[in-house]
CSV table of C-alpha atoms in Angstrom, one decimal:
chain,number,residue,atom,x,y,z
A,1,MET,CA,-0.2,0.0,0.3
A,2,LYS,CA,1.1,3.4,-0.7
A,3,THR,CA,1.9,6.0,1.7
A,4,LEU,CA,-1.1,8.7,2.0
A,5,SER,CA,0.5,11.8,0.1
A,6,THR,CA,0.8,15.5,1.3
A,7,ALA,CA,-1.6,16.4,-1.3
A,8,ALA,CA,-4.2,14.0,-0.2
A,9,ILE,CA,-4.0,15.2,3.4
A,10,ALA,CA,-4.6,18.6,2.6
A,11,ALA,CA,-7.6,17.2,0.1
A,12,LEU,CA,-8.8,15.2,3.3
A,13,ALA,CA,-8.3,18.7,5.6
A,14,LEU,CA,-10.2,20.9,3.4
A,15,GLY,CA,-12.7,18.2,3.3
A,16,PHE,CA,-13.3,19.0,7.1
A,17,GLY,CA,-13.1,22.6,6.8
A,18,PHE,CA,-9.3,22.9,7.7
A,19,ALA,CA,-6.8,25.3,6.0
A,20,ALA,CA,-3.9,23.7,3.3
A,21,PRO,CA,-0.9,23.0,4.8
A,22,ALA,CA,1.7,24.9,3.4
A,23,SER,CA,3.8,21.8,2.1
A,24,ALA,CA,0.8,20.3,0.2
A,25,ALA,CA,2.8,20.7,-3.2
A,26,THR,CA,4.9,17.8,-4.7
A,27,GLY,CA,7.6,19.4,-2.7
A,28,THR,CA,10.6,17.3,-4.2
A,29,PRO,CA,13.0,18.5,-6.5
A,30,CYS,CA,12.3,15.4,-9.4
A,31,SER,CA,9.8,15.2,-12.4
A,32,ILE,CA,8.9,11.5,-11.7
A,33,ARG,CA,6.3,10.6,-11.4
A,34,ASP,CA,5.7,7.4,-9.4
A,35,GLY,CA,9.5,6.0,-7.5
A,36,ALA,CA,11.8,7.7,-5.4
A,37,CYS,CA,13.8,11.2,-5.8
A,38,VAL,CA,17.0,11.7,-3.5
A,39,ARG,CA,18.9,14.7,-3.6
A,40,LEU,CA,22.6,14.6,-3.3
A,41,SER,CA,23.2,18.2,-2.3
A,42,THR,CA,21.0,18.0,0.9
A,43,ASN,CA,21.4,14.4,2.1
A,44,GLN,CA,17.7,14.2,1.1
A,45,ALA,CA,15.3,11.1,-0.5
A,46,TRP,CA,11.1,10.9,-1.1
A,47,LEU,CA,9.0,8.8,-2.3
A,48,VAL,CA,6.9,10.0,-4.7
A,49,TYR,CA,3.2,8.8,-6.0
A,50,ARG,CA,1.7,10.2,-8.9
A,51,GLY,CA,3.1,13.0,-9.4
A,52,GLU,CA,3.5,13.8,-5.1
A,53,ALA,CA,5.6,13.5,-2.0
A,54,SER,CA,4.3,10.1,-0.1
A,55,TYR,CA,6.7,9.9,2.4
A,56,GLY,CA,10.0,12.2,3.3
A,57,PRO,CA,12.4,13.8,2.6
A,58,VAL,CA,14.0,11.4,4.8
A,59,PRO,CA,18.2,11.8,5.6
A,60,VAL,CA,20.0,9.7,3.0
A,61,ALA,CA,23.5,9.0,3.2
A,62,HIS,CA,25.5,8.8,-0.5
A,63,GLY,CA,28.6,7.7,-1.9
A,64,ARG,CA,31.8,9.5,-1.2
A,65,PRO,CA,34.4,11.0,-3.5
A,66,GLY,CA,35.7,8.3,-6.1
A,67,TYR,CA,32.3,6.4,-5.5
A,68,GLU,CA,29.8,8.7,-5.8
A,69,THR,CA,26.2,7.8,-6.3
A,70,PRO,CA,25.3,8.5,-10.3
A,71,THR,CA,22.9,11.1,-11.1
A,72,GLY,CA,19.7,10.7,-13.6
A,73,THR,CA,16.5,8.7,-14.1
A,74,PHE,CA,17.0,4.9,-12.9
A,75,PRO,CA,14.4,2.4,-12.9
A,76,VAL,CA,13.9,0.0,-10.2
A,77,LEU,CA,15.8,-3.3,-11.2
A,78,ARG,CA,15.0,-5.7,-8.1
A,79,LYS,CA,14.9,-5.9,-4.2
A,80,VAL,CA,15.8,-8.3,-1.9
A,81,ARG,CA,14.8,-8.0,1.9
A,82,ASN,CA,18.5,-9.2,3.3
A,83,ASP,CA,21.3,-8.7,1.0
A,84,TRP,CA,25.2,-8.9,1.5
A,85,SER,CA,27.6,-7.2,-0.2
A,86,ARG,CA,30.4,-8.8,-1.3
A,87,PRO,CA,32.3,-6.6,-2.6
A,88,TYR,CA,32.5,-4.7,0.7
A,89,ASN,CA,31.5,-7.2,3.2
A,90,ALA,CA,28.1,-5.9,4.7
A,91,PRO,CA,24.9,-6.0,5.4
A,92,MET,CA,22.1,-4.4,2.7
A,93,PRO,CA,19.1,-4.9,4.6
A,94,HIS,CA,15.8,-3.8,2.6
A,95,ALA,CA,17.8,-3.3,-0.4
A,96,VAL,CA,16.1,-1.6,-3.9
A,97,TYR,CA,18.6,-1.5,-6.5
A,98,PHE,CA,18.5,0.7,-9.3
A,99,THR,CA,21.5,0.8,-11.2
A,100,THR,CA,22.9,-2.4,-12.8
A,101,ASP,CA,26.4,-2.0,-11.4
A,102,GLY,CA,25.0,-2.6,-8.0
A,103,ILE,CA,23.6,0.7,-6.5
A,104,ALA,CA,21.0,0.3,-4.4
A,105,PHE,CA,18.6,1.9,-1.4
A,106,HIS,CA,19.4,0.2,1.9
A,107,GLU,CA,19.2,0.7,5.1
A,108,GLY,CA,22.3,1.6,6.5
A,109,GLY,CA,24.4,4.3,8.8
A,110,LEU,CA,23.4,7.9,7.7
A,111,THR,CA,27.1,9.4,9.5
A,112,GLU,CA,29.5,8.3,6.8
A,113,GLN,CA,28.9,8.5,3.0
A,114,SER,CA,29.0,4.9,0.9
A,115,HIS,CA,30.1,3.6,-1.9
A,116,GLY,CA,27.6,4.7,-3.6
A,117,CYS,CA,24.7,3.5,-2.3
A,118,VAL,CA,22.1,5.3,-0.7
A,119,ARG,CA,21.5,4.7,2.8
A,120,LEU,CA,18.5,5.2,5.0
A,121,SER,CA,17.6,4.4,8.4
A,122,ASN,CA,15.3,1.4,9.1
A,123,GLU,CA,12.5,3.1,9.2
A,124,ALA,CA,12.7,4.7,6.1
A,125,ALA,CA,14.4,1.8,4.2
A,126,ALA,CA,11.4,-0.7,5.7
A,127,THR,CA,9.1,2.1,4.0
A,128,PHE,CA,11.1,2.4,0.7
A,129,TYR,CA,11.7,-1.4,0.2
A,130,ALA,CA,7.7,-1.8,1.1
A,131,ASN,CA,6.6,1.3,-1.6
A,132,LEU,CA,8.8,0.9,-4.9
A,133,PHE,CA,8.5,-1.7,-7.2
A,134,PRO,CA,10.2,-2.7,-10.3
A,135,GLY,CA,9.6,-0.8,-13.7
A,136,GLU,CA,9.2,2.5,-11.1
A,137,GLN,CA,11.7,5.3,-11.2
A,138,VAL,CA,14.6,6.6,-8.9
A,139,GLN,CA,15.8,9.9,-10.2
A,140,VAL,CA,18.7,11.4,-8.6
A,141,VAL,CA,19.7,14.9,-8.7
A,142,ARG,CA,22.5,16.6,-7.1
């Protein structure tokens, strides 16, 4: 099930006579319709559903110099609930792959940059895993 978007929350609030919140717009720097958005410059990510931010922003860690997270628009390729990185000998819980060379969203520490993957907190990684599906888009911007 997709999380409720801020626009949907605003519509419900308006239906009950409340003012719409200031964040009722999409609220991401991305142009995708369904998937995930990552802004590297602010270390933030969102889930996007029907063109609206449905979750986030959440903090992320991304690729360090020499291992930069690629920018662009990519398809979600596959999901693995409990994967293991052989090159870096590390767990990758809730992995959602979006490049053919192994870049994924997954649970991990947020205090150090990664080898290219987009690390999320436990809660955010589980939410991204539950709400991203093969064929949806991941857009990574600076």
